[in-house]
Amino acid sequence: MTSHQAQHVTTVHQRTPEQAGAASASLLTRLVARLTADRLDRDIAVGVPAPPGSALAVHAARLTSRRERETIARALRQLLHDATATGPLMSSRIPLNVANIVAAADLIDRIALHLHSPRPVAPRGMARLRLILSDGRGPLYRYGRGDLRGRLGAALAEL
C-alpha cells in the first residue's frame, strides 16, 4: 500500500464528531431522524447544536456520510446536465430556472468536486445544499425567488 492509499484509507474511515455522537442513538431516534429530515435540515442549516444520541446528531452524521455526499453531488451534476441539454425536457418535476443554473455552473461544479473529494464536510453546508435542492420556491426552480449563486456560495463556505 502506498502512502497515498494509506492516507486515503485513514481519511475515509475516521469518524467525524457527528458520527461519534450518532453512534449511541436508539432505533427509534434513527427512525425519527429519517422521518423529520426536512425539519432537521433547517435546524442544522442555522446552526442548532446536536446533542449526542439525538435525532439531530443522527441526521448530521448521515449528512456527512460518503453516500449522502455522492447523492448531493450527483443531483448537482444532473441539474447542470438538464439545464444545458438541448431539445425538449419532458418531466413531471418542477421546471428549472435554466438562467440561474447556467450562471452558477462554475460554483455548482466546485461544490460537486468538493463533495467527491476525500476532505471532510460539515453538516451545516450539506444541510444548506439539501435545502437548496428541495425548495421548489427557491432560485433553482423557474418560478422561485432568491439568489442561487449567493445560496450556493454560502453552502460552499459552510462545507
Short mmCIF file of N, CA and C in Angstrom, two decimals:
data_model
loop_
_atom_site.label_atom_id
_atom_site.label_comp_id
_atom_site.label_asym_id
_atom_site.label_seq_id
_atom_site.Cartn_x
_atom_site.Cartn_y
_atom_site.Cartn_z
N MET A 1 0.85 -1.18 0.00
CA MET A 1 0.00 0.00 0.00
C MET A 1 0.89 1.24 0.00
N THR A 2 0.62 2.15 -0.90
CA THR A 2 1.40 3.38 -0.97
C THR A 2 0.98 4.32 0.15
N SER A 3 1.78 5.34 0.40
CA SER A 3 1.42 6.30 1.44
C SER A 3 0.15 7.06 1.07
N HIS A 4 -0.05 7.31 -0.24
CA HIS A 4 -1.27 7.99 -0.68
C HIS A 4 -2.50 7.13 -0.38
N GLN A 5 -2.41 5.82 -0.65
CA GLN A 5 -3.53 4.92 -0.37
C GLN A 5 -3.79 4.85 1.12
N ALA A 6 -2.73 4.79 1.91
CA ALA A 6 -2.90 4.74 3.36
C ALA A 6 -3.56 6.01 3.87
N GLN A 7 -3.16 7.16 3.32
CA GLN A 7 -3.77 8.43 3.72
C GLN A 7 -5.25 8.43 3.37
N HIS A 8 -5.60 7.94 2.17
CA HIS A 8 -7.00 7.90 1.75
C HIS A 8 -7.81 7.00 2.67
N VAL A 9 -7.28 5.82 3.01
CA VAL A 9 -7.99 4.90 3.89
C VAL A 9 -8.19 5.54 5.25
N THR A 10 -7.17 6.19 5.77
CA THR A 10 -7.28 6.86 7.06
C THR A 10 -8.33 7.96 7.01
N THR A 11 -8.32 8.75 5.97
CA THR A 11 -9.27 9.86 5.84
C THR A 11 -10.70 9.35 5.75
N VAL A 12 -10.92 8.32 4.95
CA VAL A 12 -12.27 7.83 4.73
C VAL A 12 -12.85 7.18 5.97
N HIS A 13 -12.01 6.50 6.78
CA HIS A 13 -12.53 5.73 7.90
C HIS A 13 -12.48 6.45 9.24
N GLN A 14 -12.00 7.67 9.28
CA GLN A 14 -12.02 8.41 10.53
C GLN A 14 -13.44 8.85 10.82
N ARG A 15 -13.83 8.73 12.08
CA ARG A 15 -15.16 9.16 12.47
C ARG A 15 -15.18 10.66 12.72
N THR A 16 -16.22 11.29 12.22
CA THR A 16 -16.40 12.71 12.50
C THR A 16 -17.07 12.82 13.87
N PRO A 17 -17.03 14.00 14.49
CA PRO A 17 -17.74 14.17 15.76
C PRO A 17 -19.24 13.86 15.62
N GLU A 18 -19.80 14.19 14.45
CA GLU A 18 -21.23 13.93 14.23
C GLU A 18 -21.50 12.42 14.23
N GLN A 19 -20.63 11.66 13.58
CA GLN A 19 -20.81 10.21 13.52
C GLN A 19 -20.64 9.59 14.90
N ALA A 20 -19.68 10.09 15.66
CA ALA A 20 -19.48 9.58 17.01
C ALA A 20 -20.69 9.88 17.89
N GLY A 21 -21.27 11.06 17.74
CA GLY A 21 -22.46 11.43 18.52
C GLY A 21 -23.69 10.64 18.14
N ALA A 22 -23.76 10.18 16.91
CA ALA A 22 -24.92 9.42 16.44
C ALA A 22 -24.81 7.95 16.78
N ALA A 23 -23.61 7.48 17.11
CA ALA A 23 -23.40 6.05 17.34
C ALA A 23 -24.22 5.52 18.50
N SER A 24 -24.53 6.36 19.48
CA SER A 24 -25.28 5.91 20.66
C SER A 24 -26.79 6.04 20.50
N ALA A 25 -27.27 6.41 19.34
CA ALA A 25 -28.70 6.64 19.13
C ALA A 25 -29.48 5.33 19.05
N SER A 26 -30.70 5.38 19.57
CA SER A 26 -31.58 4.21 19.54
C SER A 26 -32.21 4.05 18.16
N LEU A 27 -32.82 2.91 17.94
CA LEU A 27 -33.51 2.66 16.68
C LEU A 27 -34.64 3.67 16.48
N LEU A 28 -35.38 3.98 17.54
CA LEU A 28 -36.46 4.96 17.46
C LEU A 28 -35.91 6.34 17.06
N THR A 29 -34.79 6.72 17.65
CA THR A 29 -34.18 8.01 17.32
C THR A 29 -33.76 8.06 15.86
N ARG A 30 -33.22 6.96 15.36
CA ARG A 30 -32.82 6.89 13.95
C ARG A 30 -34.04 7.01 13.03
N LEU A 31 -35.14 6.39 13.43
CA LEU A 31 -36.38 6.47 12.65
C LEU A 31 -36.90 7.91 12.64
N VAL A 32 -36.91 8.54 13.80
CA VAL A 32 -37.35 9.94 13.89
C VAL A 32 -36.48 10.82 13.00
N ALA A 33 -35.18 10.57 12.98
CA ALA A 33 -34.26 11.37 12.15
C ALA A 33 -34.62 11.23 10.68
N ARG A 34 -34.99 10.04 10.24
CA ARG A 34 -35.37 9.84 8.83
C ARG A 34 -36.69 10.53 8.51
N LEU A 35 -37.64 10.42 9.42
CA LEU A 35 -38.98 10.95 9.16
C LEU A 35 -39.06 12.47 9.26
N THR A 36 -38.14 13.07 9.95
CA THR A 36 -38.17 14.53 10.13
C THR A 36 -36.96 15.21 9.49
N ALA A 37 -36.42 14.60 8.46
CA ALA A 37 -35.19 15.09 7.82
C ALA A 37 -35.31 16.54 7.35
N ASP A 38 -36.44 16.93 6.80
CA ASP A 38 -36.59 18.31 6.31
C ASP A 38 -36.44 19.32 7.44
N ARG A 39 -37.12 19.07 8.55
CA ARG A 39 -37.03 19.98 9.69
C ARG A 39 -35.61 19.98 10.26
N LEU A 40 -35.00 18.80 10.33
CA LEU A 40 -33.64 18.71 10.85
C LEU A 40 -32.64 19.43 9.94
N ASP A 41 -32.86 19.36 8.62
CA ASP A 41 -32.02 20.13 7.69
C ASP A 41 -32.09 21.62 8.03
N ARG A 42 -33.29 22.12 8.27
CA ARG A 42 -33.45 23.55 8.59
C ARG A 42 -32.73 23.89 9.90
N ASP A 43 -32.85 23.01 10.90
CA ASP A 43 -32.19 23.25 12.19
C ASP A 43 -30.67 23.27 12.03
N ILE A 44 -30.14 22.28 11.32
CA ILE A 44 -28.69 22.20 11.13
C ILE A 44 -28.19 23.38 10.31
N ALA A 45 -28.95 23.78 9.30
CA ALA A 45 -28.54 24.89 8.42
C ALA A 45 -28.37 26.20 9.18
N VAL A 46 -29.11 26.38 10.27
CA VAL A 46 -28.98 27.62 11.05
C VAL A 46 -28.11 27.44 12.29
N GLY A 47 -27.49 26.27 12.43
CA GLY A 47 -26.51 26.07 13.50
C GLY A 47 -27.02 25.57 14.82
N VAL A 48 -28.21 24.95 14.86
CA VAL A 48 -28.71 24.38 16.11
C VAL A 48 -27.75 23.26 16.53
N PRO A 49 -27.26 23.28 17.79
CA PRO A 49 -26.33 22.23 18.23
C PRO A 49 -27.03 20.87 18.33
N ALA A 50 -26.29 19.80 18.04
CA ALA A 50 -26.84 18.44 18.03
C ALA A 50 -26.32 17.66 19.24
N PRO A 51 -27.15 17.49 20.27
CA PRO A 51 -26.71 16.70 21.43
C PRO A 51 -26.43 15.25 21.02
N PRO A 52 -25.39 14.63 21.58
CA PRO A 52 -25.08 13.24 21.24
C PRO A 52 -26.29 12.32 21.44
N GLY A 53 -26.51 11.43 20.49
CA GLY A 53 -27.60 10.47 20.58
C GLY A 53 -28.96 11.00 20.15
N SER A 54 -29.05 12.29 19.79
CA SER A 54 -30.33 12.88 19.39
C SER A 54 -30.61 12.62 17.91
N ALA A 55 -31.86 12.84 17.51
CA ALA A 55 -32.22 12.72 16.10
C ALA A 55 -31.41 13.71 15.27
N LEU A 56 -31.14 14.86 15.82
CA LEU A 56 -30.34 15.87 15.12
C LEU A 56 -28.91 15.36 14.88
N ALA A 57 -28.33 14.69 15.88
CA ALA A 57 -26.98 14.12 15.73
C ALA A 57 -26.97 13.00 14.70
N VAL A 58 -28.01 12.17 14.69
CA VAL A 58 -28.11 11.09 13.71
C VAL A 58 -28.19 11.68 12.31
N HIS A 59 -29.01 12.69 12.14
CA HIS A 59 -29.17 13.31 10.83
C HIS A 59 -27.87 14.00 10.39
N ALA A 60 -27.21 14.69 11.31
CA ALA A 60 -25.93 15.34 10.99
C ALA A 60 -24.91 14.31 10.52
N ALA A 61 -24.88 13.16 11.15
CA ALA A 61 -23.95 12.10 10.74
C ALA A 61 -24.28 11.59 9.35
N ARG A 62 -25.56 11.45 9.06
CA ARG A 62 -25.95 10.99 7.73
C ARG A 62 -25.57 12.02 6.67
N LEU A 63 -25.73 13.30 6.99
CA LEU A 63 -25.39 14.35 6.04
C LEU A 63 -23.92 14.32 5.63
N THR A 64 -23.05 13.92 6.53
CA THR A 64 -21.62 13.91 6.23
C THR A 64 -21.13 12.56 5.70
N SER A 65 -22.03 11.62 5.53
CA SER A 65 -21.63 10.29 5.04
C SER A 65 -21.23 10.35 3.57
N ARG A 66 -20.40 9.42 3.17
CA ARG A 66 -19.97 9.32 1.77
C ARG A 66 -21.19 9.17 0.86
N ARG A 67 -22.15 8.36 1.26
CA ARG A 67 -23.34 8.12 0.44
C ARG A 67 -24.12 9.42 0.19
N GLU A 68 -24.34 10.20 1.23
CA GLU A 68 -25.08 11.46 1.08
C GLU A 68 -24.30 12.46 0.24
N ARG A 69 -23.00 12.50 0.43
CA ARG A 69 -22.16 13.39 -0.37
C ARG A 69 -22.28 13.05 -1.85
N GLU A 70 -22.23 11.76 -2.17
CA GLU A 70 -22.35 11.33 -3.57
C GLU A 70 -23.74 11.64 -4.12
N THR A 71 -24.76 11.46 -3.30
CA THR A 71 -26.13 11.75 -3.73
C THR A 71 -26.30 13.22 -4.09
N ILE A 72 -25.80 14.10 -3.23
CA ILE A 72 -25.92 15.54 -3.48
C ILE A 72 -25.08 15.94 -4.70
N ALA A 73 -23.87 15.43 -4.80
CA ALA A 73 -23.01 15.74 -5.95
C ALA A 73 -23.67 15.29 -7.25
N ARG A 74 -24.26 14.10 -7.24
CA ARG A 74 -24.94 13.58 -8.43
C ARG A 74 -26.13 14.47 -8.80
N ALA A 75 -26.89 14.91 -7.81
CA ALA A 75 -28.04 15.79 -8.06
C ALA A 75 -27.58 17.12 -8.67
N LEU A 76 -26.49 17.66 -8.18
CA LEU A 76 -25.97 18.92 -8.72
C LEU A 76 -25.50 18.75 -10.16
N ARG A 77 -24.81 17.67 -10.43
CA ARG A 77 -24.34 17.41 -11.80
C ARG A 77 -25.53 17.20 -12.74
N GLN A 78 -26.58 16.55 -12.25
CA GLN A 78 -27.77 16.33 -13.07
C GLN A 78 -28.44 17.66 -13.40
N LEU A 79 -28.45 18.59 -12.44
CA LEU A 79 -29.00 19.92 -12.70
C LEU A 79 -28.26 20.60 -13.84
N LEU A 80 -26.94 20.54 -13.80
CA LEU A 80 -26.14 21.14 -14.88
C LEU A 80 -26.45 20.48 -16.21
N HIS A 81 -26.56 19.18 -16.21
CA HIS A 81 -26.87 18.46 -17.45
C HIS A 81 -28.24 18.87 -17.98
N ASP A 82 -29.25 18.86 -17.10
CA ASP A 82 -30.62 19.20 -17.51
C ASP A 82 -30.72 20.64 -18.01
N ALA A 83 -29.99 21.54 -17.36
CA ALA A 83 -30.06 22.96 -17.73
C ALA A 83 -29.41 23.24 -19.08
N THR A 84 -28.45 22.42 -19.46
CA THR A 84 -27.75 22.66 -20.72
C THR A 84 -28.13 21.67 -21.82
N ALA A 85 -29.06 20.76 -21.52
CA ALA A 85 -29.48 19.77 -22.52
C ALA A 85 -30.25 20.46 -23.64
N THR A 86 -30.03 19.99 -24.85
CA THR A 86 -30.78 20.52 -25.98
C THR A 86 -32.02 19.67 -26.19
N GLY A 87 -33.00 20.26 -26.79
CA GLY A 87 -34.24 19.54 -27.04
C GLY A 87 -35.22 19.73 -25.89
N PRO A 88 -36.45 19.29 -26.10
CA PRO A 88 -37.47 19.46 -25.06
C PRO A 88 -37.20 18.54 -23.87
N LEU A 89 -37.38 19.07 -22.69
CA LEU A 89 -37.21 18.30 -21.47
C LEU A 89 -38.59 18.03 -20.91
N MET A 90 -39.06 16.83 -21.12
CA MET A 90 -40.37 16.45 -20.62
C MET A 90 -40.18 15.80 -19.26
N SER A 91 -40.79 16.38 -18.25
CA SER A 91 -40.62 15.86 -16.91
C SER A 91 -41.79 16.29 -16.05
N SER A 92 -42.04 15.50 -15.03
CA SER A 92 -43.07 15.88 -14.07
C SER A 92 -42.47 16.70 -12.93
N ARG A 93 -41.17 16.92 -12.98
CA ARG A 93 -40.50 17.72 -11.96
C ARG A 93 -40.83 19.20 -12.13
N ILE A 94 -40.56 19.96 -11.09
CA ILE A 94 -40.72 21.40 -11.15
C ILE A 94 -39.73 21.94 -12.18
N PRO A 95 -40.16 22.82 -13.10
CA PRO A 95 -39.24 23.35 -14.12
C PRO A 95 -38.07 24.11 -13.50
N LEU A 96 -36.91 23.91 -14.06
CA LEU A 96 -35.69 24.55 -13.56
C LEU A 96 -35.57 25.98 -14.06
N ASN A 97 -34.87 26.80 -13.28
CA ASN A 97 -34.51 28.15 -13.72
C ASN A 97 -33.17 28.02 -14.43
N VAL A 98 -33.23 27.76 -15.71
CA VAL A 98 -32.03 27.47 -16.51
C VAL A 98 -31.03 28.62 -16.44
N ALA A 99 -31.50 29.85 -16.52
CA ALA A 99 -30.59 31.01 -16.49
C ALA A 99 -29.80 31.05 -15.18
N ASN A 100 -30.47 30.82 -14.06
CA ASN A 100 -29.78 30.82 -12.77
C ASN A 100 -28.75 29.69 -12.68
N ILE A 101 -29.12 28.52 -13.17
CA ILE A 101 -28.23 27.36 -13.11
C ILE A 101 -27.00 27.58 -13.98
N VAL A 102 -27.21 28.06 -15.19
CA VAL A 102 -26.08 28.32 -16.10
C VAL A 102 -25.16 29.39 -15.50
N ALA A 103 -25.75 30.42 -14.90
CA ALA A 103 -24.95 31.49 -14.29
C ALA A 103 -24.14 30.99 -13.09
N ALA A 104 -24.60 29.93 -12.45
CA ALA A 104 -23.92 29.38 -11.28
C ALA A 104 -23.17 28.09 -11.59
N ALA A 105 -22.99 27.77 -12.86
CA ALA A 105 -22.40 26.48 -13.26
C ALA A 105 -21.01 26.27 -12.65
N ASP A 106 -20.18 27.30 -12.65
CA ASP A 106 -18.83 27.15 -12.08
C ASP A 106 -18.88 26.83 -10.59
N LEU A 107 -19.79 27.46 -9.89
CA LEU A 107 -19.94 27.23 -8.45
C LEU A 107 -20.51 25.83 -8.18
N ILE A 108 -21.49 25.43 -8.97
CA ILE A 108 -22.06 24.09 -8.84
C ILE A 108 -20.98 23.04 -9.06
N ASP A 109 -20.14 23.26 -10.05
CA ASP A 109 -19.05 22.33 -10.34
C ASP A 109 -18.05 22.27 -9.18
N ARG A 110 -17.71 23.42 -8.62
CA ARG A 110 -16.78 23.45 -7.47
C ARG A 110 -17.35 22.69 -6.28
N ILE A 111 -18.64 22.86 -6.04
CA ILE A 111 -19.27 22.15 -4.92
C ILE A 111 -19.24 20.64 -5.16
N ALA A 112 -19.60 20.23 -6.37
CA ALA A 112 -19.60 18.80 -6.69
C ALA A 112 -18.19 18.21 -6.54
N LEU A 113 -17.18 18.93 -6.99
CA LEU A 113 -15.80 18.46 -6.84
C LEU A 113 -15.43 18.33 -5.36
N HIS A 114 -15.84 19.29 -4.57
CA HIS A 114 -15.57 19.25 -3.12
C HIS A 114 -16.23 18.03 -2.49
N LEU A 115 -17.47 17.75 -2.89
CA LEU A 115 -18.19 16.61 -2.32
C LEU A 115 -17.55 15.28 -2.73
N HIS A 116 -16.98 15.22 -3.91
CA HIS A 116 -16.31 14.00 -4.38
C HIS A 116 -14.93 13.81 -3.76
N SER A 117 -14.36 14.86 -3.19
CA SER A 117 -13.00 14.79 -2.65
C SER A 117 -13.02 14.05 -1.30
N PRO A 118 -11.85 13.61 -0.83
CA PRO A 118 -11.79 12.94 0.47
C PRO A 118 -11.83 13.89 1.66
N ARG A 119 -11.80 15.20 1.40
CA ARG A 119 -11.84 16.16 2.50
C ARG A 119 -13.16 16.05 3.26
N PRO A 120 -13.13 16.24 4.58
CA PRO A 120 -14.38 16.18 5.34
C PRO A 120 -15.30 17.34 4.98
N VAL A 121 -16.57 17.14 5.21
CA VAL A 121 -17.57 18.20 5.01
C VAL A 121 -18.31 18.41 6.32
N ALA A 122 -18.88 19.59 6.47
CA ALA A 122 -19.63 19.93 7.67
C ALA A 122 -21.12 19.74 7.42
N PRO A 123 -21.84 19.28 8.44
CA PRO A 123 -23.29 19.07 8.29
C PRO A 123 -24.03 20.34 7.87
N ARG A 124 -23.59 21.49 8.36
CA ARG A 124 -24.30 22.74 8.06
C ARG A 124 -24.30 23.04 6.56
N GLY A 125 -23.17 22.88 5.90
CA GLY A 125 -23.10 23.09 4.46
C GLY A 125 -23.93 22.07 3.69
N MET A 126 -23.89 20.82 4.14
CA MET A 126 -24.68 19.77 3.49
C MET A 126 -26.18 20.05 3.65
N ALA A 127 -26.58 20.48 4.83
CA ALA A 127 -27.99 20.80 5.06
C ALA A 127 -28.43 21.95 4.16
N ARG A 128 -27.58 22.94 4.01
CA ARG A 128 -27.92 24.06 3.12
C ARG A 128 -28.08 23.60 1.67
N LEU A 129 -27.22 22.70 1.23
CA LEU A 129 -27.34 22.17 -0.14
C LEU A 129 -28.65 21.40 -0.31
N ARG A 130 -28.99 20.58 0.68
CA ARG A 130 -30.24 19.82 0.59
C ARG A 130 -31.45 20.76 0.54
N LEU A 131 -31.39 21.84 1.29
CA LEU A 131 -32.49 22.81 1.28
C LEU A 131 -32.60 23.51 -0.07
N ILE A 132 -31.47 23.85 -0.67
CA ILE A 132 -31.48 24.48 -2.00
C ILE A 132 -32.13 23.53 -3.00
N LEU A 133 -31.74 22.27 -2.96
CA LEU A 133 -32.26 21.29 -3.92
C LEU A 133 -33.75 21.00 -3.72
N SER A 134 -34.21 21.06 -2.48
CA SER A 134 -35.60 20.66 -2.21
C SER A 134 -36.60 21.80 -2.17
N ASP A 135 -36.14 23.04 -2.19
CA ASP A 135 -37.04 24.20 -2.10
C ASP A 135 -37.60 24.55 -3.48
N GLY A 136 -38.77 24.07 -3.78
CA GLY A 136 -39.42 24.32 -5.06
C GLY A 136 -39.76 25.78 -5.30
N ARG A 137 -39.69 26.61 -4.25
CA ARG A 137 -39.94 28.05 -4.40
C ARG A 137 -38.65 28.85 -4.39
N GLY A 138 -37.51 28.13 -4.43
CA GLY A 138 -36.21 28.79 -4.38
C GLY A 138 -35.66 29.11 -5.76
N PRO A 139 -34.47 29.70 -5.81
CA PRO A 139 -33.90 30.21 -7.06
C PRO A 139 -33.44 29.12 -8.05
N LEU A 140 -33.47 27.89 -7.63
CA LEU A 140 -33.08 26.80 -8.52
C LEU A 140 -34.19 26.49 -9.52
N TYR A 141 -35.39 26.85 -9.17
CA TYR A 141 -36.56 26.49 -9.98
C TYR A 141 -37.17 27.72 -10.65
N ARG A 142 -37.83 27.49 -11.77
CA ARG A 142 -38.28 28.55 -12.66
C ARG A 142 -39.10 29.64 -11.97
N TYR A 143 -40.02 29.26 -11.13
CA TYR A 143 -40.90 30.27 -10.52
C TYR A 143 -40.46 30.65 -9.11
N GLY A 144 -39.26 30.25 -8.74
CA GLY A 144 -38.75 30.55 -7.41
C GLY A 144 -38.10 31.91 -7.33
N ARG A 145 -37.73 32.27 -6.13
CA ARG A 145 -37.10 33.57 -5.89
C ARG A 145 -35.79 33.38 -5.14
N GLY A 146 -34.96 34.38 -5.22
CA GLY A 146 -33.72 34.37 -4.46
C GLY A 146 -32.49 34.33 -5.35
N ASP A 147 -31.36 34.35 -4.70
CA ASP A 147 -30.06 34.42 -5.34
C ASP A 147 -29.39 33.05 -5.28
N LEU A 148 -29.41 32.31 -6.37
CA LEU A 148 -28.84 30.96 -6.38
C LEU A 148 -27.34 30.99 -6.11
N ARG A 149 -26.61 31.87 -6.77
CA ARG A 149 -25.16 31.95 -6.54
C ARG A 149 -24.85 32.27 -5.07
N GLY A 150 -25.62 33.18 -4.50
CA GLY A 150 -25.41 33.53 -3.10
C GLY A 150 -25.66 32.36 -2.17
N ARG A 151 -26.73 31.63 -2.40
CA ARG A 151 -27.05 30.48 -1.55
C ARG A 151 -26.03 29.36 -1.72
N LEU A 152 -25.63 29.11 -2.96
CA LEU A 152 -24.62 28.08 -3.20
C LEU A 152 -23.27 28.49 -2.59
N GLY A 153 -22.93 29.76 -2.71
CA GLY A 153 -21.68 30.25 -2.12
C GLY A 153 -21.68 30.11 -0.61
N ALA A 154 -22.81 30.40 0.02
CA ALA A 154 -22.92 30.25 1.47
C ALA A 154 -22.80 28.77 1.87
N ALA A 155 -23.42 27.89 1.09
CA ALA A 155 -23.33 26.46 1.38
C ALA A 155 -21.89 25.98 1.23
N LEU A 156 -21.21 26.41 0.17
CA LEU A 156 -19.82 26.01 -0.04
C LEU A 156 -18.93 26.51 1.10
N ALA A 157 -19.17 27.73 1.55
CA ALA A 157 -18.38 28.28 2.66
C ALA A 157 -18.58 27.47 3.94
N GLU A 158 -19.75 26.87 4.11
CA GLU A 158 -20.05 26.08 5.30
C GLU A 158 -19.59 24.63 5.18
N LEU A 159 -19.25 24.20 3.96
CA LEU A 159 -18.79 22.81 3.80
C LEU A 159 -17.44 22.63 4.49
#
